[in-house]
Coordinates of C-alpha atoms and ligand atoms in Angstrom, one line a residue:
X1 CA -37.3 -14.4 -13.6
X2 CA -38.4 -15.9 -10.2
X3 CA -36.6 -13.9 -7.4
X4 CA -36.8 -15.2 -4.1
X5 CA -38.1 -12.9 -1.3
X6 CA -35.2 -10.8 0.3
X7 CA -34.6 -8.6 3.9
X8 CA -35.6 -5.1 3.0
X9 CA -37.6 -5.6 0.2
X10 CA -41.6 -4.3 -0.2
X11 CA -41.3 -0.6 1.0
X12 CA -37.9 -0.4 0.0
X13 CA -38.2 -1.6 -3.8
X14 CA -40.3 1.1 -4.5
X15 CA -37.8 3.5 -2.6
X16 CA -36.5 5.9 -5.4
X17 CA -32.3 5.5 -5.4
X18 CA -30.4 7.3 -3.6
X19 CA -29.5 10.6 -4.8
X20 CA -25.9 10.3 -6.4
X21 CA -22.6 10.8 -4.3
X22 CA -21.5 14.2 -6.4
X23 CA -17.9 13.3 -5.9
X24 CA -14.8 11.7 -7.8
X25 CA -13.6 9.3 -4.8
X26 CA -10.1 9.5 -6.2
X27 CA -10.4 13.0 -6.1
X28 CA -6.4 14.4 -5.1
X29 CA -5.5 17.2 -2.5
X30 CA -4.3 20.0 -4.9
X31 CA -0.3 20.4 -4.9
X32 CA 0.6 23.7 -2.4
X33 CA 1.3 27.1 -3.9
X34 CA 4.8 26.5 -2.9
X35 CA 5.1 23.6 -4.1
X36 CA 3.7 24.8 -7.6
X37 CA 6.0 27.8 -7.3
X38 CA 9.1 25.4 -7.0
X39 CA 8.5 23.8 -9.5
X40 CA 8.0 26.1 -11.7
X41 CA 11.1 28.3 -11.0
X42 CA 12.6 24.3 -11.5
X43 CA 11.1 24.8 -14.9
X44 CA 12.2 27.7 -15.5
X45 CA 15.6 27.3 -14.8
X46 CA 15.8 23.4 -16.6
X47 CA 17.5 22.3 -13.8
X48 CA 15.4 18.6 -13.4
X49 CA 17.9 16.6 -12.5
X50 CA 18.6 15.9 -8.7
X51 CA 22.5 15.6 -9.3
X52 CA 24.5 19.3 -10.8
X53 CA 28.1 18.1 -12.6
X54 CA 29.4 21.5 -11.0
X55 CA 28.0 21.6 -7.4
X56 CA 25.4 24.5 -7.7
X57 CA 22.7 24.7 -5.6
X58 CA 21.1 22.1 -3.4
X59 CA 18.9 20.1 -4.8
X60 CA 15.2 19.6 -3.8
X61 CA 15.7 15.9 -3.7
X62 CA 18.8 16.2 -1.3
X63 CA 16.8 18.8 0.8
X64 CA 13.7 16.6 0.4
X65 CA 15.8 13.2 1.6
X66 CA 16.9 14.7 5.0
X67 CA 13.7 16.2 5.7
X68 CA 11.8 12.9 5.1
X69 CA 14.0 11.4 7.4
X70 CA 13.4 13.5 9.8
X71 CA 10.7 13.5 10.0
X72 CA 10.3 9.5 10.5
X73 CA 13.1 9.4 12.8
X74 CA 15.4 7.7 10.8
X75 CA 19.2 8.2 9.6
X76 CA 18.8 7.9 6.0
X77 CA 16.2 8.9 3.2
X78 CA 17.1 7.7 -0.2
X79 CA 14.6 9.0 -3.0
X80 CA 13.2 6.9 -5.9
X81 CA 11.2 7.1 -8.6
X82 CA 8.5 4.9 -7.3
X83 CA 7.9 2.5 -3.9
X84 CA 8.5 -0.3 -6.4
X85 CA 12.2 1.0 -7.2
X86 CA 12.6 1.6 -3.5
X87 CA 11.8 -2.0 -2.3
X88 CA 13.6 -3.8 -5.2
X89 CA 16.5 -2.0 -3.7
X90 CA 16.3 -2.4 -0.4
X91 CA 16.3 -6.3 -1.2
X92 CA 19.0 -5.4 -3.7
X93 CA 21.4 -3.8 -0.9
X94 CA 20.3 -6.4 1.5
X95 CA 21.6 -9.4 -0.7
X96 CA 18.8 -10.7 -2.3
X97 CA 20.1 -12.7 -5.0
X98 CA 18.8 -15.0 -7.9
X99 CA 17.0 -18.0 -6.3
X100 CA 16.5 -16.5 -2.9
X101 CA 13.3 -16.9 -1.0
X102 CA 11.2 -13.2 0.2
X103 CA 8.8 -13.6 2.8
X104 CA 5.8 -11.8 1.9
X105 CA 2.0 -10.5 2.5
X106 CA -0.5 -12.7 0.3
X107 CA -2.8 -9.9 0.3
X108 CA -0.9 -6.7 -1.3
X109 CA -0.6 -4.6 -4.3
X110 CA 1.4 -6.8 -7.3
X111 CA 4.6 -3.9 -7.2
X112 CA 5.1 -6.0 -4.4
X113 CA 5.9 -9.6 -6.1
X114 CA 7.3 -7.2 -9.0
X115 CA 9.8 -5.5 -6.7
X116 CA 11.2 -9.6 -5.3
X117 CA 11.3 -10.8 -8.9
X118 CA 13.2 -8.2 -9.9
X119 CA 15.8 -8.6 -7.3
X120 CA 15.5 -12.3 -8.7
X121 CA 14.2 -13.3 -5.6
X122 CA 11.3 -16.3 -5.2
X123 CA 8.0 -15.1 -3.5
X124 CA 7.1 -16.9 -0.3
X125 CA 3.3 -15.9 0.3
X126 CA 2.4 -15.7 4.0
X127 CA -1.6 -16.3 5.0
X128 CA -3.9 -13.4 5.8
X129 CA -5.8 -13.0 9.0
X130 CA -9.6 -11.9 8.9
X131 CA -8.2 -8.6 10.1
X132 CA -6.3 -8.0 6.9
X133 CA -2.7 -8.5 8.1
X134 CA -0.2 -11.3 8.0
X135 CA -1.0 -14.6 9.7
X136 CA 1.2 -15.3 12.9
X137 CA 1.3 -18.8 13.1
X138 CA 2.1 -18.9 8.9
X139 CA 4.5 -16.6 9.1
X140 CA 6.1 -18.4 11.7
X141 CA 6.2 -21.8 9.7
X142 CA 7.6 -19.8 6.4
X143 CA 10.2 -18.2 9.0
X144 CA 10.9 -22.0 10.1
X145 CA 10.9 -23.1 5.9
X146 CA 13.6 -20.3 5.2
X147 CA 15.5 -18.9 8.0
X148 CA 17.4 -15.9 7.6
X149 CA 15.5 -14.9 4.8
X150 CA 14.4 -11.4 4.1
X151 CA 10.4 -10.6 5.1
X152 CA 8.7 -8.0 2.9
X153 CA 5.8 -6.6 5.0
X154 CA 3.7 -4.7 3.5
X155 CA 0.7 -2.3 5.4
X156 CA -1.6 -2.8 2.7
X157 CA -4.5 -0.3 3.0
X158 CA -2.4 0.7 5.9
X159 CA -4.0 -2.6 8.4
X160 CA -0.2 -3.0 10.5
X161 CA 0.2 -5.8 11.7
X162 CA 1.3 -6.8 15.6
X163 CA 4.5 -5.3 14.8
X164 CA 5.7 -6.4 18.2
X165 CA 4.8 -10.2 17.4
X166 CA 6.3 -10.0 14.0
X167 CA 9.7 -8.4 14.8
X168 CA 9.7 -11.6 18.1
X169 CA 9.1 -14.0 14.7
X170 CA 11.8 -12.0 12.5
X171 CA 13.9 -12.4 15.5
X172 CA 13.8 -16.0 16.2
X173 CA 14.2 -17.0 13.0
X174 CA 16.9 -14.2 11.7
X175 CA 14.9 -12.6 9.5
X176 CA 15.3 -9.2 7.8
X177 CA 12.3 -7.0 7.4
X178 CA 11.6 -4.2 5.3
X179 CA 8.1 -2.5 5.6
X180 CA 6.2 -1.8 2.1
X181 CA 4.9 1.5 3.9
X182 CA 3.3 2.3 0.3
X183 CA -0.9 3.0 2.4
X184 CA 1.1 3.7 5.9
X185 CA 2.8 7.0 5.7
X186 CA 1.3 8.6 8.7
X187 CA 0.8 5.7 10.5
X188 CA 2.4 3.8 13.8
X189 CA 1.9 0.5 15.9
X190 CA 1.9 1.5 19.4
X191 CA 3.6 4.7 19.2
X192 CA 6.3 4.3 16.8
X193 CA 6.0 5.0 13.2
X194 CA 6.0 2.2 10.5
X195 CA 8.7 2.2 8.4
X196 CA 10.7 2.2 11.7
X197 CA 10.9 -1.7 12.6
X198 CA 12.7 -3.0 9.8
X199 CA 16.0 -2.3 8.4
X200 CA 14.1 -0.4 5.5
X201 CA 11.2 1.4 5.4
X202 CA 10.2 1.9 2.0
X203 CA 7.0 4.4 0.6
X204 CA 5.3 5.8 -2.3
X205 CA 4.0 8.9 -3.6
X206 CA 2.3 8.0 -6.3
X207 CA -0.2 10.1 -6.9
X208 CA -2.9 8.2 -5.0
X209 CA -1.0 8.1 -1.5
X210 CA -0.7 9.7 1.6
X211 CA 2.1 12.3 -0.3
X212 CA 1.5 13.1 -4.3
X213 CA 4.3 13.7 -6.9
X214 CA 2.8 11.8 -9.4
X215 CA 5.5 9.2 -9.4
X216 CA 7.7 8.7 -6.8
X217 CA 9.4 6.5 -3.9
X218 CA 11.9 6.9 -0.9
X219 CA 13.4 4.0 1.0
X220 CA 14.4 4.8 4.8
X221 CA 17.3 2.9 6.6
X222 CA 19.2 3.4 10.2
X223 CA 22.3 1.3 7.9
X224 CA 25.3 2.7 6.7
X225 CA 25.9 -0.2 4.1
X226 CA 22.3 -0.2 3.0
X227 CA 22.1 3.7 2.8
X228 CA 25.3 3.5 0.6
X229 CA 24.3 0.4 -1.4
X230 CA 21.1 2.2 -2.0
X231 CA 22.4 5.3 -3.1
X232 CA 25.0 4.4 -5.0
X233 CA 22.2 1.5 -6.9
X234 CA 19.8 4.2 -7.0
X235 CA 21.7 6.2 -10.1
X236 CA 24.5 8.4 -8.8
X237 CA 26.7 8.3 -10.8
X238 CA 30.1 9.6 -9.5
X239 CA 27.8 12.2 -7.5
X240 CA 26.8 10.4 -4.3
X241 CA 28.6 13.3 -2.2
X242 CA 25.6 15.5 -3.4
X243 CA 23.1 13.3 -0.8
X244 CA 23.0 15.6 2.5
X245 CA 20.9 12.0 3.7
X246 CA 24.2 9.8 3.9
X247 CA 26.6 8.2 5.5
X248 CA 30.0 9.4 6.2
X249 CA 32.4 9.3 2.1
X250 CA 34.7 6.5 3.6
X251 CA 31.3 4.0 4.1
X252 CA 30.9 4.7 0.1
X253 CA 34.3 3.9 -1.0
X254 CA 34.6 -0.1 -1.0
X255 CA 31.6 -0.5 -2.7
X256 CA 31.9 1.8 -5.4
X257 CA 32.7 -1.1 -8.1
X258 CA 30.3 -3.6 -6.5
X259 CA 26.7 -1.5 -7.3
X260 CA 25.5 -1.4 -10.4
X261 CA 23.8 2.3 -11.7
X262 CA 19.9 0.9 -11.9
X263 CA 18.8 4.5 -12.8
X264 CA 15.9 4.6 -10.3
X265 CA 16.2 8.2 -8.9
X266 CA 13.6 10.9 -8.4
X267 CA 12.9 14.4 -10.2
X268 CA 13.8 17.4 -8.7
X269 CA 10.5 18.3 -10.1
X270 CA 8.8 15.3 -7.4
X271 CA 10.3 16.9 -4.4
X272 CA 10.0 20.5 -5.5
X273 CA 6.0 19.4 -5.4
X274 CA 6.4 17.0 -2.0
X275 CA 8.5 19.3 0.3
X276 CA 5.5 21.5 1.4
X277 CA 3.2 18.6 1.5
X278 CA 4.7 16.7 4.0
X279 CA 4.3 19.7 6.8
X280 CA 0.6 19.1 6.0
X281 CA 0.4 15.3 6.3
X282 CA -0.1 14.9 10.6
X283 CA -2.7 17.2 9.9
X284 CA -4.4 15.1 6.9
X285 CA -3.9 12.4 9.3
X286 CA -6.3 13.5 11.9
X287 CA -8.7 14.2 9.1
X288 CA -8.7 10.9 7.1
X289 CA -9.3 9.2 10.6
X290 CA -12.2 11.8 11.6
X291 CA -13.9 11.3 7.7
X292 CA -13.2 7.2 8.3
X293 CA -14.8 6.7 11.5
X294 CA -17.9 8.9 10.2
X295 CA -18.1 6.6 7.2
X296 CA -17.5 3.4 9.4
X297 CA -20.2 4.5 11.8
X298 CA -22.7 4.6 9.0
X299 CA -21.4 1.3 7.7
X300 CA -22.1 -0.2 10.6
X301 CA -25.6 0.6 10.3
X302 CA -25.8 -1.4 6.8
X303 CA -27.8 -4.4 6.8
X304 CA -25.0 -7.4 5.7
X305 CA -21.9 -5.0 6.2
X306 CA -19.1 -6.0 8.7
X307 CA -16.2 -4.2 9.4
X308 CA -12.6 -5.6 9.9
X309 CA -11.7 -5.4 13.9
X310 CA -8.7 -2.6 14.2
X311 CA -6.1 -3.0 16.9
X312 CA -6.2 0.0 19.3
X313 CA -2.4 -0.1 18.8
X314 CA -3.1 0.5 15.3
X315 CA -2.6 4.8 14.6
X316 CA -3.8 3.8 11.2
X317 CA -4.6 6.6 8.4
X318 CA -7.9 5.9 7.0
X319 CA -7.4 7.3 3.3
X320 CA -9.8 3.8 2.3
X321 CA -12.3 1.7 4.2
X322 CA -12.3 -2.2 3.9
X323 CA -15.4 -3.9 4.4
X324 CA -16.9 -7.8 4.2
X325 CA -20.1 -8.7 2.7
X326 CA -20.3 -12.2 4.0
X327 CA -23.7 -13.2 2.8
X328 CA -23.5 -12.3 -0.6
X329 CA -22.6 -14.8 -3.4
X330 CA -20.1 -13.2 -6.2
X331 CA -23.2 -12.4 -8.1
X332 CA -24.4 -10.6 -5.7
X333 CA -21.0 -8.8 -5.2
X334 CA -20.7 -7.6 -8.3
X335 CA -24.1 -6.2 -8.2
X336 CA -23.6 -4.4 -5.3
X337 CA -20.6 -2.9 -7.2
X338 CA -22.4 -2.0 -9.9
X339 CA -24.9 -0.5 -8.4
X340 CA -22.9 1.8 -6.1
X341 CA -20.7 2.2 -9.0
X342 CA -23.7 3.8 -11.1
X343 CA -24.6 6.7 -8.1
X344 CA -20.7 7.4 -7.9
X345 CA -19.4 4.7 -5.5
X346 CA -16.6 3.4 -6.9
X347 CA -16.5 0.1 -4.6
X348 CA -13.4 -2.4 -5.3
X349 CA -14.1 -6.1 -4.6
X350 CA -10.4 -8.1 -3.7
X351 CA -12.5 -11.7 -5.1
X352 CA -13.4 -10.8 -8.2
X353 CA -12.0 -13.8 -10.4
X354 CA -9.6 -11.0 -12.1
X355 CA -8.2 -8.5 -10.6
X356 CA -9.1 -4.8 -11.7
X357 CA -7.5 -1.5 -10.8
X358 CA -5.7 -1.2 -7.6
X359 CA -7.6 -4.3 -6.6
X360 CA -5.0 -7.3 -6.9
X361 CA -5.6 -11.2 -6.2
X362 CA -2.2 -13.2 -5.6
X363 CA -3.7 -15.7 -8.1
X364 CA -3.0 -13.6 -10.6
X365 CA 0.6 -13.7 -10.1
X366 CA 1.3 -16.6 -12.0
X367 CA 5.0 -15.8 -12.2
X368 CA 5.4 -16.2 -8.5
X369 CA 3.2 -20.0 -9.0
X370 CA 1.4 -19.5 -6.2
X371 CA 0.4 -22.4 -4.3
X372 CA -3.4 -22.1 -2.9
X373 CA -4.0 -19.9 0.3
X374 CA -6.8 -21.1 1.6
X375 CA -7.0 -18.6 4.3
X376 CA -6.6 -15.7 2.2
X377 CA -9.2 -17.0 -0.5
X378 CA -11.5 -16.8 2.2
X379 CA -10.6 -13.6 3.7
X380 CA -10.6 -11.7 0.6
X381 CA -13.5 -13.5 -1.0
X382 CA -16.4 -10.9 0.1
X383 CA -13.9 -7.8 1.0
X384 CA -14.9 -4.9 -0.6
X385 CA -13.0 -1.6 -0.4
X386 CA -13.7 2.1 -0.7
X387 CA -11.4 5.2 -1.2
X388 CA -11.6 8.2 1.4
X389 CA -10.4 11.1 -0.3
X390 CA -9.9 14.4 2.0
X391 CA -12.2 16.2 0.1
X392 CA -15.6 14.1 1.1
X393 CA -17.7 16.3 3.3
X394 CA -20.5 15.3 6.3
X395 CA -22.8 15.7 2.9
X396 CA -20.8 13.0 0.7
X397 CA -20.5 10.9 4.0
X398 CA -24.5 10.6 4.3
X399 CA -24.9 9.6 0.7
X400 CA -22.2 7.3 0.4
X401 CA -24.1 5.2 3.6
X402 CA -27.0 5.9 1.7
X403 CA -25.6 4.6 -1.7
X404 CA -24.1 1.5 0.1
X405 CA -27.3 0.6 1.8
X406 CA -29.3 0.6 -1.4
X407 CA -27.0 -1.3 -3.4
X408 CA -27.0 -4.2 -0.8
X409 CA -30.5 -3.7 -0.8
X410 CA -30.5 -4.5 -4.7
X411 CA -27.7 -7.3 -4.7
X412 CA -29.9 -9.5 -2.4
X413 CA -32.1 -9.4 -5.1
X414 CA -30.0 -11.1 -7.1
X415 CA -30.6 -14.9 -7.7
X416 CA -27.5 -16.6 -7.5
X417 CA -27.4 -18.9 -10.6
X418 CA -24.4 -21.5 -8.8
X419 CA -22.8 -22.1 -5.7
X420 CA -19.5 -20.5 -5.1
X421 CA -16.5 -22.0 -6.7
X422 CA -14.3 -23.6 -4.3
X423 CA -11.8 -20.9 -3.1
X424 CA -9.6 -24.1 -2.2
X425 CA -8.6 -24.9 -5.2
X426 CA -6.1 -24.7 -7.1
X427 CA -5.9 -21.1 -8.7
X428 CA -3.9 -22.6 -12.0
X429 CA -7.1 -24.3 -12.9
X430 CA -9.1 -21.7 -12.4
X431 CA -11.0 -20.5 -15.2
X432 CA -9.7 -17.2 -16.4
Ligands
PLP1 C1 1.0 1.7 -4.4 C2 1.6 0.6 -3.6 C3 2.9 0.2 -3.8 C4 3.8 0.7 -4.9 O1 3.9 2.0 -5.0 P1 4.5 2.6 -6.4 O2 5.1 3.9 -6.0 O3 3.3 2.8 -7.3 O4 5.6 1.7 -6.9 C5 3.4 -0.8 -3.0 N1 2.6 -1.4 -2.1 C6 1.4 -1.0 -1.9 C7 0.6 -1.7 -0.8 C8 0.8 0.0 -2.6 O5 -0.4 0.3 -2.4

């Protein structure tokens, strides 16, 4: 096959590959010794449940809800069995109803859209700037579209937004905001923590974020009808007076008969395992940032690699690295994922025509009937992302520069058989 001529290539194709990364990228932090001696005692004694029927000891999650909130600053903590749980019920308790328009990211993680459907509520898909967050001006024309709505706001990959600008957009137009803080835990716009500038916060420890139980979810609030609503929607039963995290018994008692039980409450065995960890996290902080800036100064060196622009307001966590490879035509994409792939660099590409892993295209939310956004088709069209585990070393870091420079070396190589489908159109007749 004829291949044309390509930057970097003569000494380089001989070049033998990179030596391989040596690493799993989604390689955990092991769970504390405490944390594993909690919950085994837990399992020793049975006692899983968060809620006792005769008021014995306090429970992790209770202990776990007030120290969470503490630690953000907030009132309330209310734990959940996922971020998912925790969002669908913060639009729950906020009044989200059959029919009613969300305001949301274009660019995020589907539990997103699955959290507003479930409310019954009607995604409202808000444009992407180039720096991965939401789109100003098309917020402020869905704002004008649906006033008083509620605006889901997610930190995906933990890029925050002008959190300033939005809250002046929220407030104009009398919208609610809760912050999907799922990839932000850790993180703050200009001082102040995110989960903070909403009337709910909500965040995730799934197994892959900032905090690991496996499964899990807590949603934050400064409201005592929200805190309640939440509570008393989260699964507890006749047992709300066992939440330490709460507001005062008399807040609870009109709407005991107006929340459903949706049985969405954590293990005592997830906050037996998070309680230690989150005395650890301002220090994993300060190393995810250290471990992305190494890798992002490498990057930078990379032939065809831009990174996005970061505010300096931004305090983001860097537990993943997003990058764009303009030049390079899908084809070329997904052999630069392949290639890194094969020496251990897991790369995730946000335009591949389906979505794969945590990777997730709003296309593919055909539930939602997404109209076309062309903005965020071209955003996400040659953004490629990378996990940053804590356990990557100065060693790791070197390769994994290495890895990405000689797998854009080899996609170039590539002939690219067609031009670029139009990221314009419309998705529904996109082939599948
Ligand atoms: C993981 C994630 C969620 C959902 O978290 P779960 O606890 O898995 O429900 C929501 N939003 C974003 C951006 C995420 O990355």
């Amino acid at each position: 096959m004829d291949r044309p001529p390509s930057p970097g290539s003569g000494a380089t194709a001989q070049a033998a590959p990179p030596e391989p990364l040596g690493l799993d990228l989604a390689t955990s932090e092991p769970i504390p010794p405490e944390g594993i001696e909690a919950a085994v005692a837990l399992m020793r004694s049975g006692a899983l449940f968060r809620y006792a029927e005769s008021s014995g000891q306090p429970s992790h999650v209770a202990e776990w809800e007030t120290e969470f909130a503490a630690y953000l600053g907030r009132r309330y903590a209310v734990a959940t069995s996922s971020c998912g749980a925790a969002m669908f019920l913060a639009l729950h308790c906020l009044g989200v109803r059959p029919g009613d328009p969300v305001l949301m990211n274009s660019w995020t993680l589907a539990p997103v859209p699955g959290a507003v459907v479930h409310a019954g509520g009607r995604p409202v898909l808000v444009e992407t700037t180039p720096d991965l967050t939401v789109d100003l001006g098309s917020l402020r024309a869905r704002a004008a579209e649906h006033p008083g709505a509620v605006l889901l706001l997610s930190h995906m990959r933990g890029h925050v937004a002008d959190l300033g600008a939005v809250r002046e957009v929220a407030d104009e137009f009398g919208l609610r905001l809760v912050e999907d803080c799922a990839h932000s835990l850790g993180g703050s716009w200009d001082g102040r923590p995110t989960g903070t500038f909403g009337v709910a916060g909500c965040f995730s420890t799934q197994g892959y974020k900032h905090l690991n139980s496996g499964e899990g979810g807590v949603l934050v609030t400064d409201d005592d009808e929200v805190a309640a609503r939440a509570v008393l929607a989260s699964g507890s039963y006749r047992l709300h007076g066992q939440h330490h995290s709460r507001p005062d018994l008399s807040v609870f008692e009109p709407l005991l008969g107006e929340e459903p039980n949706h049985s969405m409450r954590m293990s005592a065995l997830a906050a037996a395992v998070l309680r230690p960890q989150l005395p650890l996290l301002d220090e994993r902080v300060v190393r995810w940032r250290a471990l992305y800036d190494a890798v992002a100064a490498g990057l930078c060196g990379v032939d065809g690699v831009r990174l996005t622009v970061r505010d300096p307001r931004e305090h983001f966590v860097g537990s993943s690295l997003q990058f764009f490879v303009d030049d390079l035509a899908p084809e070329q994409v997904e052999e630069l994922c392949r290639t890194a792939g094969a020496l251990g660099v897991h790369l995730k590409w946000f335009g591949a025509p389906e979505p794969s892993g945590f990777t997730a295209s709003y296309r593919s939310w055909l539930y939602a009937e997404p109209e076309p956004l062309p903005h965020t088709d071209r955003v996400v069209s040659r953004l490629v992302d990378v996990r940053i585990p804590l356990a990557l070393t100065d060693e790791h870091v070197e390769r994994l520069v290495a890895i990405v420079g000689h797998a854009m070396d080899r996609a170039r190589r590539v002939t690219a058989p067609s031009p670029a489908p139009d990221p314009t159109s419309d998705p529904r007749r996109q082939p599948r």
